[in-house]
PDB file of C-alpha atoms in Angstrom:
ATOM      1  CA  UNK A  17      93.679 104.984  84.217  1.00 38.00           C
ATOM      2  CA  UNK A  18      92.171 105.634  81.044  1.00 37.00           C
ATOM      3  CA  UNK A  19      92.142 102.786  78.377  1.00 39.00           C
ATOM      4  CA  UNK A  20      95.237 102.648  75.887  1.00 36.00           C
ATOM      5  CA  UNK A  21      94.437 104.129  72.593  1.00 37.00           C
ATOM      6  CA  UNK A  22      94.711 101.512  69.479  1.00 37.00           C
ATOM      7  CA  UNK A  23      97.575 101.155  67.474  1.00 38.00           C
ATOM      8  CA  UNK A  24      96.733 103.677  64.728  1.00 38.00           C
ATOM      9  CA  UNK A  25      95.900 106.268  67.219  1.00 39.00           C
ATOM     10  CA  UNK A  26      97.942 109.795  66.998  1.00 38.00           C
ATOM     11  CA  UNK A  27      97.760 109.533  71.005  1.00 39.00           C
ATOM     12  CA  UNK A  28      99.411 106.227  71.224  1.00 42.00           C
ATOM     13  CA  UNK A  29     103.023 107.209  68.817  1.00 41.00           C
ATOM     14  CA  UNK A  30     106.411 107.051  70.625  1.00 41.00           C
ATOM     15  CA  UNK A  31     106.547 110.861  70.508  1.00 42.00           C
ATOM     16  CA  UNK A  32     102.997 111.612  71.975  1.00 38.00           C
ATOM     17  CA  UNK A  33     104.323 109.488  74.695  1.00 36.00           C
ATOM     18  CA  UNK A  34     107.648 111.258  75.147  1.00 39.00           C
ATOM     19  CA  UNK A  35     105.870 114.306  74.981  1.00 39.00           C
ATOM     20  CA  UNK A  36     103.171 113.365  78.107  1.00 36.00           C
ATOM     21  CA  UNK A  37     106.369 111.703  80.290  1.00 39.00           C
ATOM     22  CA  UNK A  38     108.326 115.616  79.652  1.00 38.00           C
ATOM     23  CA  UNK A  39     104.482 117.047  80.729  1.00 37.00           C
ATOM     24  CA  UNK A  40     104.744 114.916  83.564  1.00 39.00           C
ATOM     25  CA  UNK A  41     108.588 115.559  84.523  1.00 39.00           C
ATOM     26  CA  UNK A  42     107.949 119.287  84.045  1.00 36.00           C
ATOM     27  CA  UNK A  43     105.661 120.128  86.510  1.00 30.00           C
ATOM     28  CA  UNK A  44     106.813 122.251  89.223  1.00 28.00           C
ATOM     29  CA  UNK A  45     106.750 120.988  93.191  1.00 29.00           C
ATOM     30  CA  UNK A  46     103.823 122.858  93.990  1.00 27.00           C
ATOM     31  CA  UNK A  47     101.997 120.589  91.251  1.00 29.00           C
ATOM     32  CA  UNK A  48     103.340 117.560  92.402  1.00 30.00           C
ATOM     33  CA  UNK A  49     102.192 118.455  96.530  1.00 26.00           C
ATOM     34  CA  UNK A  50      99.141 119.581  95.965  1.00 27.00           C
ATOM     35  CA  UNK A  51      98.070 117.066  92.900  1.00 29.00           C
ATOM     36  CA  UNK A  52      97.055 119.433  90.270  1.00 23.00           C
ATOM     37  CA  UNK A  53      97.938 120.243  86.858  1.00 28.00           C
ATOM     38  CA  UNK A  54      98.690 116.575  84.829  1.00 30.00           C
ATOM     39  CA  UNK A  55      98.647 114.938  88.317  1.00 38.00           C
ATOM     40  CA  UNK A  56     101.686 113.376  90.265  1.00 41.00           C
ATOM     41  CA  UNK A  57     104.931 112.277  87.840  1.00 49.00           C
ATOM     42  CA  UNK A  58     104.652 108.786  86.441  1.00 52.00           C
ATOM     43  CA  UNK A  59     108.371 108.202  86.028  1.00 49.00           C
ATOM     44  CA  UNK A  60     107.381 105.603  82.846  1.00 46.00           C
ATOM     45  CA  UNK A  61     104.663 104.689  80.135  1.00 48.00           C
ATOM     46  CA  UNK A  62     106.642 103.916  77.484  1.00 53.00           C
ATOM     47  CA  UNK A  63     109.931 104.610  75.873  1.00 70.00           C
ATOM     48  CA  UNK A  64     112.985 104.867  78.529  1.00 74.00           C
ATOM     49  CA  UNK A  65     113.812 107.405  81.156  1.00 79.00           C
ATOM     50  CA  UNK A  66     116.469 109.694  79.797  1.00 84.00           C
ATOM     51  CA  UNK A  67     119.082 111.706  82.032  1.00 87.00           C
ATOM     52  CA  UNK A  68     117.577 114.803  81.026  1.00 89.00           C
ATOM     53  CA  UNK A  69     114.284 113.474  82.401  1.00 88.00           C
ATOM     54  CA  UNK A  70     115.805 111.897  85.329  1.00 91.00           C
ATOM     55  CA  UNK A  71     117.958 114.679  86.046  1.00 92.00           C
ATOM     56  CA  UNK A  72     114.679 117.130  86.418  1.00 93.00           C
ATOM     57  CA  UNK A  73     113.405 115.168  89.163  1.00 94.00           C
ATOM     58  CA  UNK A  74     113.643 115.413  92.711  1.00 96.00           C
ATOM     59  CA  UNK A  75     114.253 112.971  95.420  1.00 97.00           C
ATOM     60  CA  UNK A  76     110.747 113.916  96.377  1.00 96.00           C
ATOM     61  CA  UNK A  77     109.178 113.361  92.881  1.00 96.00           C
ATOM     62  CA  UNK A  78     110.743 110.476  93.131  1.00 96.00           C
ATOM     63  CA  UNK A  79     109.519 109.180  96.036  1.00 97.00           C
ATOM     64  CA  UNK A  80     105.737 110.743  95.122  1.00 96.00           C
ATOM     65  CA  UNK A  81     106.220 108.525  91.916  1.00 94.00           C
ATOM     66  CA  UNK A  82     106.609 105.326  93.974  1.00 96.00           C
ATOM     67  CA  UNK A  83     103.794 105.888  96.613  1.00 96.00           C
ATOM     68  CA  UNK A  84     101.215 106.481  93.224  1.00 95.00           C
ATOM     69  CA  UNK A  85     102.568 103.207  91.478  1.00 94.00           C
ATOM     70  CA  UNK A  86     102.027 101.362  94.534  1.00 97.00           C
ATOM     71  CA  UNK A  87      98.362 102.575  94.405  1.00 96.00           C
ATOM     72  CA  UNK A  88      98.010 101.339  91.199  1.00 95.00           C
ATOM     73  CA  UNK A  89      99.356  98.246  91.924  1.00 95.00           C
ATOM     74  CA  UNK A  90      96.745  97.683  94.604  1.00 97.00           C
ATOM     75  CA  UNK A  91      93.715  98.775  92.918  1.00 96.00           C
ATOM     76  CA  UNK A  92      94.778  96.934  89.720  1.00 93.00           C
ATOM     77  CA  UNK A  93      95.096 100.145  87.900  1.00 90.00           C
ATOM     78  CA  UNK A  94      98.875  99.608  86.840  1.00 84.00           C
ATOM     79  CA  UNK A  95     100.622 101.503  83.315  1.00 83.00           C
ATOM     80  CA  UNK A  96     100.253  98.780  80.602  1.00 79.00           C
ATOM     81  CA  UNK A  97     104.389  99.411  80.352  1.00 79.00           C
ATOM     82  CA  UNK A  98     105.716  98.343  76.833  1.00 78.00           C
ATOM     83  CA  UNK A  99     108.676  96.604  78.406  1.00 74.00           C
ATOM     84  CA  UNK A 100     109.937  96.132  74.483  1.00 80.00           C
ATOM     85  CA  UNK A 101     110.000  99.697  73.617  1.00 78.00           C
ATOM     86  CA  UNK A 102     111.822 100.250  77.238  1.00 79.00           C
ATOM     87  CA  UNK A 103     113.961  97.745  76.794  1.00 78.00           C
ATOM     88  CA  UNK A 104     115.177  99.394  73.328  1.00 83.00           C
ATOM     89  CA  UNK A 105     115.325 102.826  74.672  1.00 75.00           C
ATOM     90  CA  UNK A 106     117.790 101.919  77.714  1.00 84.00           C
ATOM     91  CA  UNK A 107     119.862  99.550  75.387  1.00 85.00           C
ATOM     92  CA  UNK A 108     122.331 102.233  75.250  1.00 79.00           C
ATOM     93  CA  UNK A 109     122.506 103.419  78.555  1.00 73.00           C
ATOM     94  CA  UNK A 110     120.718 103.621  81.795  1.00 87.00           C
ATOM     95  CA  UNK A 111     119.564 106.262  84.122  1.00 88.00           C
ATOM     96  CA  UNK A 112     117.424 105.056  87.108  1.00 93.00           C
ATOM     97  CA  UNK A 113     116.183 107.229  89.349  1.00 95.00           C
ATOM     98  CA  UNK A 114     116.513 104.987  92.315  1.00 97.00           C
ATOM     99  CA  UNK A 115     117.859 102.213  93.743  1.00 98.00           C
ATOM    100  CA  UNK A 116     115.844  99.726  95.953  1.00 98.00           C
ATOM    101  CA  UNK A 117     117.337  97.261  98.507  1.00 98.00           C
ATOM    102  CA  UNK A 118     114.897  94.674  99.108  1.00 98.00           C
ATOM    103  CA  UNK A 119     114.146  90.937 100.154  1.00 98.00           C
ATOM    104  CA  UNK A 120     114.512  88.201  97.985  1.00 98.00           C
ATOM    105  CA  UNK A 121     111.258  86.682  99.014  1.00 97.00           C
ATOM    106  CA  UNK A 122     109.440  85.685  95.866  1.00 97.00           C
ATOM    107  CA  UNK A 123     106.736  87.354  96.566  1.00 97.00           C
ATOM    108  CA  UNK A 124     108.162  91.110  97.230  1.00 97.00           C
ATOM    109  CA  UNK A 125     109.222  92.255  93.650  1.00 96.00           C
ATOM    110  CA  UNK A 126     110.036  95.965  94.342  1.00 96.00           C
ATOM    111  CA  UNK A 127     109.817  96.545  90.445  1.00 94.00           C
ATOM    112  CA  UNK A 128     106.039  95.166  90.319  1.00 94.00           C
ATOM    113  CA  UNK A 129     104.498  96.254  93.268  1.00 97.00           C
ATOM    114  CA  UNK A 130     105.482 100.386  93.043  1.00 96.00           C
ATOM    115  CA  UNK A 131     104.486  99.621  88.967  1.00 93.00           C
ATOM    116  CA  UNK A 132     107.835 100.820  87.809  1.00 91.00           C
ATOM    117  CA  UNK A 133     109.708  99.702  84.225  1.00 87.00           C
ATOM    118  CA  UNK A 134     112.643  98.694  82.757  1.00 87.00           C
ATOM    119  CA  UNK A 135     115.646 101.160  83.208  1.00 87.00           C
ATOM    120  CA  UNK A 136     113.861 102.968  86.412  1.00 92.00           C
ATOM    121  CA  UNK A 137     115.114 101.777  89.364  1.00 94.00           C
ATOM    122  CA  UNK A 138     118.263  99.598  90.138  1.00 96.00           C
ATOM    123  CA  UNK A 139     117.521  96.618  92.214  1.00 97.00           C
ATOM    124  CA  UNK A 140     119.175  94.727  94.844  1.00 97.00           C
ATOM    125  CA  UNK A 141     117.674  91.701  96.662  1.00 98.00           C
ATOM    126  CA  UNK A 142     119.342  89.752  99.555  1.00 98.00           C
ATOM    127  CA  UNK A 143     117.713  87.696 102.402  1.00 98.00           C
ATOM    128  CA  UNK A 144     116.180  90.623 105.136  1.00 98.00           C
ATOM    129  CA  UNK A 145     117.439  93.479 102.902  1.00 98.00           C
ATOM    130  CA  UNK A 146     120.332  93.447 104.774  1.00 98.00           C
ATOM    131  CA  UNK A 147     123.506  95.953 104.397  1.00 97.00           C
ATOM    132  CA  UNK A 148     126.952  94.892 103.589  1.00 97.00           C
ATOM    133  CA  UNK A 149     130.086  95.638 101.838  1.00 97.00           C
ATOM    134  CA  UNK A 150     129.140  94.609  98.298  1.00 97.00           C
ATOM    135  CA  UNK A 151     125.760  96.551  98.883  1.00 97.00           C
ATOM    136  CA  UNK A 152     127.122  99.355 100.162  1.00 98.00           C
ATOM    137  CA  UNK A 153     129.422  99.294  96.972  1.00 98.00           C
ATOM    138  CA  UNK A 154     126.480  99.029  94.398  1.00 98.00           C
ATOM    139  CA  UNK A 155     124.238 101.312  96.235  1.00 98.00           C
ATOM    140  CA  UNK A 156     127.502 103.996  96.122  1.00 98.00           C
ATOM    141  CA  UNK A 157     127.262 102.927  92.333  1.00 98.00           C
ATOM    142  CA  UNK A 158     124.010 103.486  91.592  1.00 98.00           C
ATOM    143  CA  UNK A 159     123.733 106.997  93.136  1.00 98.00           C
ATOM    144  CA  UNK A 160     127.777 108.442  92.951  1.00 98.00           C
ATOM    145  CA  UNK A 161     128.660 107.108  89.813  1.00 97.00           C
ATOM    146  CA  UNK A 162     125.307 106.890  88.121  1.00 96.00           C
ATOM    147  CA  UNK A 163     122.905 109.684  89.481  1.00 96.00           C
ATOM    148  CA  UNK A 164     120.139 107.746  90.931  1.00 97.00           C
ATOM    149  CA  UNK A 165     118.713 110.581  93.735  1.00 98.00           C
ATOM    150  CA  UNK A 166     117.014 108.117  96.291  1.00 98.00           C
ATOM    151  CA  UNK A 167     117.847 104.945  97.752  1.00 98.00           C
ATOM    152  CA  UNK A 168     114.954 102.501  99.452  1.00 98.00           C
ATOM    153  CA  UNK A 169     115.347  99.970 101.747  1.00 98.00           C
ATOM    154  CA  UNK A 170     112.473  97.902 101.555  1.00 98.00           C
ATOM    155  CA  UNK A 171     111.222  95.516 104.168  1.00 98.00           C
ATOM    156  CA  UNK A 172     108.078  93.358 104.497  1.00 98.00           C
ATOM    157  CA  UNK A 173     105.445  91.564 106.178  1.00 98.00           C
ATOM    158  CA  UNK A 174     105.686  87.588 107.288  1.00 98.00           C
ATOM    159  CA  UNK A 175     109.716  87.510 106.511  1.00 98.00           C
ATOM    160  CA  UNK A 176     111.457  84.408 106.868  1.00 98.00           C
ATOM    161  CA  UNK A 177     114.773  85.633 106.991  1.00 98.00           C
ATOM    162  CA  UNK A 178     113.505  87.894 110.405  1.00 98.00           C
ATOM    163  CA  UNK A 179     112.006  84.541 111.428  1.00 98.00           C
ATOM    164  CA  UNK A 180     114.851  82.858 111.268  1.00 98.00           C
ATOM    165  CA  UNK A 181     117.011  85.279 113.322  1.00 98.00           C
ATOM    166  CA  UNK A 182     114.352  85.510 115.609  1.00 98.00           C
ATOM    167  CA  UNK A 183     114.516  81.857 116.117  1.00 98.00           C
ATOM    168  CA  UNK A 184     118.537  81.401 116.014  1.00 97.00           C
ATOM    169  CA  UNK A 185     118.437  79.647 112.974  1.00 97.00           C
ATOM    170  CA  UNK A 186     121.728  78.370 111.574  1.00 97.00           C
ATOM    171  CA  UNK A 187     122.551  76.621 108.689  1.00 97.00           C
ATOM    172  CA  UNK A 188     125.921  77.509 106.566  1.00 98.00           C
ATOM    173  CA  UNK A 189     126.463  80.596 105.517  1.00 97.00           C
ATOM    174  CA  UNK A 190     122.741  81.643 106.311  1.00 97.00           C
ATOM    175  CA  UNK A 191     123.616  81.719 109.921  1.00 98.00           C
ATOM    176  CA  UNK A 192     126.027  84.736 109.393  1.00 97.00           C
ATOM    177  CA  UNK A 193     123.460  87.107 107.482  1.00 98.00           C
ATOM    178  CA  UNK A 194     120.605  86.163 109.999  1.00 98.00           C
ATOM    179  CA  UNK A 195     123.681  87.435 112.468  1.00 98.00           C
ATOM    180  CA  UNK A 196     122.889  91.294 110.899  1.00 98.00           C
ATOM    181  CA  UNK A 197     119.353  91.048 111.280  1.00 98.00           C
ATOM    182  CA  UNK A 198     119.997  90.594 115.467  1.00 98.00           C
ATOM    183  CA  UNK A 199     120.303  94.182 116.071  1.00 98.00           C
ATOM    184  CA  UNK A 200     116.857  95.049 114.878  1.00 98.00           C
ATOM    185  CA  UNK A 201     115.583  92.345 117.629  1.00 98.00           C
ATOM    186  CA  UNK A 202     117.038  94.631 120.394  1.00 97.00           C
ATOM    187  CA  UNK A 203     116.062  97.220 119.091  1.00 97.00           C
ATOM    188  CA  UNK A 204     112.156  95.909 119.326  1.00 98.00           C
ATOM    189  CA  UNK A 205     110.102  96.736 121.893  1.00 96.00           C
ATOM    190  CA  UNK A 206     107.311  94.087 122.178  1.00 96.00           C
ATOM    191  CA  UNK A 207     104.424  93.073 124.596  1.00 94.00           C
ATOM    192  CA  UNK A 208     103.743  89.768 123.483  1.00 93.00           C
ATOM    193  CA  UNK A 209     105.666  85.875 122.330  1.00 95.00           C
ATOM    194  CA  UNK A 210     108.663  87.008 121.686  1.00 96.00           C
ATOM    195  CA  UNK A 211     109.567  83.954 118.721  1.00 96.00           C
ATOM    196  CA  UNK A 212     109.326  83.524 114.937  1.00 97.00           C
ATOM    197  CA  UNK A 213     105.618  82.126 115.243  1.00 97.00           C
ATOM    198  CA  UNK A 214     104.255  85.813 116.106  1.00 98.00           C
ATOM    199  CA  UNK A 215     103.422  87.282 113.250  1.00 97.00           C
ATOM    200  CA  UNK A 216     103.423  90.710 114.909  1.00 98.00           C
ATOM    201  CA  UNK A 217     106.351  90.692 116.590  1.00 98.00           C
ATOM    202  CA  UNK A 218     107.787  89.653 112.928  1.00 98.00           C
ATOM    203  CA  UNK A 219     106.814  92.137 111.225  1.00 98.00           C
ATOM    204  CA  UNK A 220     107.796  94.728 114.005  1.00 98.00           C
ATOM    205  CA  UNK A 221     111.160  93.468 114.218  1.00 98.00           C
ATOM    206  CA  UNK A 222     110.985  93.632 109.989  1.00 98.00           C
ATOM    207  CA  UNK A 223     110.174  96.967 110.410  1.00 98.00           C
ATOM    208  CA  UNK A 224     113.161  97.811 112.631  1.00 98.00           C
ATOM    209  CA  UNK A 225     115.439  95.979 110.896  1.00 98.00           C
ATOM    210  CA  UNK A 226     114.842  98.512 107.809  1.00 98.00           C
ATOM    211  CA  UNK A 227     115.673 101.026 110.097  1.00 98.00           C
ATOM    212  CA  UNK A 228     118.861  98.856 111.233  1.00 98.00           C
ATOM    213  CA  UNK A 229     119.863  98.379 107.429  1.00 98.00           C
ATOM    214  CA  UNK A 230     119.691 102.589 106.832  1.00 98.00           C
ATOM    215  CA  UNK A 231     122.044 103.345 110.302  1.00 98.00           C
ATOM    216  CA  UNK A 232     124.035 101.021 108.744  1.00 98.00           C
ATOM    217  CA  UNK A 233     123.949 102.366 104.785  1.00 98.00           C
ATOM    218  CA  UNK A 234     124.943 105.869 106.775  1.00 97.00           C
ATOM    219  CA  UNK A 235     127.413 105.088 108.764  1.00 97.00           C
ATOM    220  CA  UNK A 236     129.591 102.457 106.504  1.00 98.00           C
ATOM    221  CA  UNK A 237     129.259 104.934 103.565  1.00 98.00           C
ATOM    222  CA  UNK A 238     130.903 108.047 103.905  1.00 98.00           C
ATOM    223  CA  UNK A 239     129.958 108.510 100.379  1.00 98.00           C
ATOM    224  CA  UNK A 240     126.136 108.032 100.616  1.00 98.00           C
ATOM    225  CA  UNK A 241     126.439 109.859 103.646  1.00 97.00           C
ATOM    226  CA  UNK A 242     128.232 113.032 102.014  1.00 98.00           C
ATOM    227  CA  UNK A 243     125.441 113.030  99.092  1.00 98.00           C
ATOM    228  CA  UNK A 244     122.882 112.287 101.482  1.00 98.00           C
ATOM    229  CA  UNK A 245     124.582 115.280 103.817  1.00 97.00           C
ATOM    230  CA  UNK A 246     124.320 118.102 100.281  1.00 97.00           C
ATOM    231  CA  UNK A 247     120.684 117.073  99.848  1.00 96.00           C
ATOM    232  CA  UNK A 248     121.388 115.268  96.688  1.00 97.00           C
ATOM    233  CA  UNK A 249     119.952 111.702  97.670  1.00 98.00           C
ATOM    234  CA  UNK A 250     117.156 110.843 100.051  1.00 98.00           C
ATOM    235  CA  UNK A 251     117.563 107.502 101.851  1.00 98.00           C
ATOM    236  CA  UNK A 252     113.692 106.265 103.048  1.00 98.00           C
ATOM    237  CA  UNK A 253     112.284 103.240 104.418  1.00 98.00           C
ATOM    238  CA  UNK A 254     109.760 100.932 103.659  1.00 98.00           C
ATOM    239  CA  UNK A 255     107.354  98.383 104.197  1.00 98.00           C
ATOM    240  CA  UNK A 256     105.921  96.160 101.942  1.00 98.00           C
ATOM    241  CA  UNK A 257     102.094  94.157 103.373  1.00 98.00           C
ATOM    242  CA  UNK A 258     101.870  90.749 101.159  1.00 97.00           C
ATOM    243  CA  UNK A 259      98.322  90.278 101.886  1.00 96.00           C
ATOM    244  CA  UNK A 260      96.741  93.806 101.153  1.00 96.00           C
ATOM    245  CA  UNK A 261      99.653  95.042  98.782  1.00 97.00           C
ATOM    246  CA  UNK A 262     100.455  98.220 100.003  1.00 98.00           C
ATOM    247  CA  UNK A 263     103.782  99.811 100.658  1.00 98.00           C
ATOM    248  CA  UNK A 264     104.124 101.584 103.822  1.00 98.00           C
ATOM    249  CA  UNK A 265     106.488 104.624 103.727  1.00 98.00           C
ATOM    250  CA  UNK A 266     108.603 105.945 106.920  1.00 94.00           C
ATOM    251  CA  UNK A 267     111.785 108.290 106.729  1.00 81.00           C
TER     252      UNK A 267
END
């Protein structure tokens, strides 16, 4: 990414920047597939995502927009976001384009590692992004109520909470979420130590377990399901790698 212009520079006003986020937003499918034109959509440089803006992407675009921020994340290339002038702009409303269900692990922040800003994605973080009622009822939220077209579930390598319901861990109220990650270790098929100490039979229950938490989205959501159904929402799946950074993508 080129370097940001000074200060003074014509290029680097408010409205120049509006102007190349509406370029971006504006180009048709075709553009965004086959990389031409401005490139792929950057959902934010600036100023806030509008609902005109938002409302001109796709689920796709969407989804496009998250697998090049995660690039830039990894090659150290991210936008140099002015969270300030974002935060102002979305002081009077909000229109993400997604929502993301991840982990709480420290070191897994959706937001930073697909290089997205303030306003552009709602986030919701809970041991082994697990599903369950009060999710279910912000995730309805964020897309019925306030229009955000994709919802993804984001796992990731090395997590503790799959550790721990690998390993029958109980302690409080823990015990009972690591109880919802279970399924996913059925679901595993695995040649190898079956425990908490392999870290590839971790990360391919992890990866399951994303898979668990979407069957589950669908099928205790009649509402997700319905938009999901009309082709107005794409659920997808994710993993995140903590030691080379990249987000792997799976439907």
């Amino acid at each position: 990414m080129s370097k940001i212009p000074s200060c003074c520079s014509e290029e680097n006003h408010p409205n120049s920047r509006r102007n190349m986020l509406k370029a971006a937003l504006g180009i048709t499918a075709a553009g965004v597939i086959g990389g031409i034109g401005l490139g792929m959509p950057q959902i934010s440089y600036a100023a806030a995502l509008t609902q005109a803006e938002r409302d001109k992407l796709t689920p796709d675009q969407i989804i496009e927009g998250f697998k090049q921020g995660n690039k830039r994340f990894v090659s150290g290339k991210m936008q140099q976001h002015d969270y300030v002038a974002q935060k102002r702009g979305s002081a009077e409303g909000q229109f993400p384009a997604a929502v993301i269900l991840s982990c709480i692990d420290s070191r897994a922040p959706a937001e930073i590692v697909l290089d997205t800003g303030i306003g552009e994605t709602f986030n919701a973080r809970i041991a082994g992004n697990i599903s369950n009622d009060d999710l279910l009822g912000s995730l309805e939220f964020a897309c019925a109520a306030a229009g955000a077209k994709v919802i993804l579930v984001m796992g990731h390598t090395a997590c503790g909470a799959v550790k721990g319901a690998i390993d029958n861990v109980e302690l409080g109220n823990l015990t009972g979420l690591l109880n919802k990650i279970k399924p996913a270790i059925e679901m595993t098929q695995f040649e190898g130590e079956k425990s908490g100490k392999n870290e590839l039979y971790v990360d391919a229950v992890a990866k399951n377990n994303v898979k668990h938490t979407i069957d589950e989205i669908r099928k205790n959501s009649e509402i997700i399901k319905k938009l999901e159904q009309e082709g107005k929402i794409k659920i997808v799946g994710s993993m995140y790698n903590l030691n080379g950074g990249e987000v792997e993508f799976f439907m």
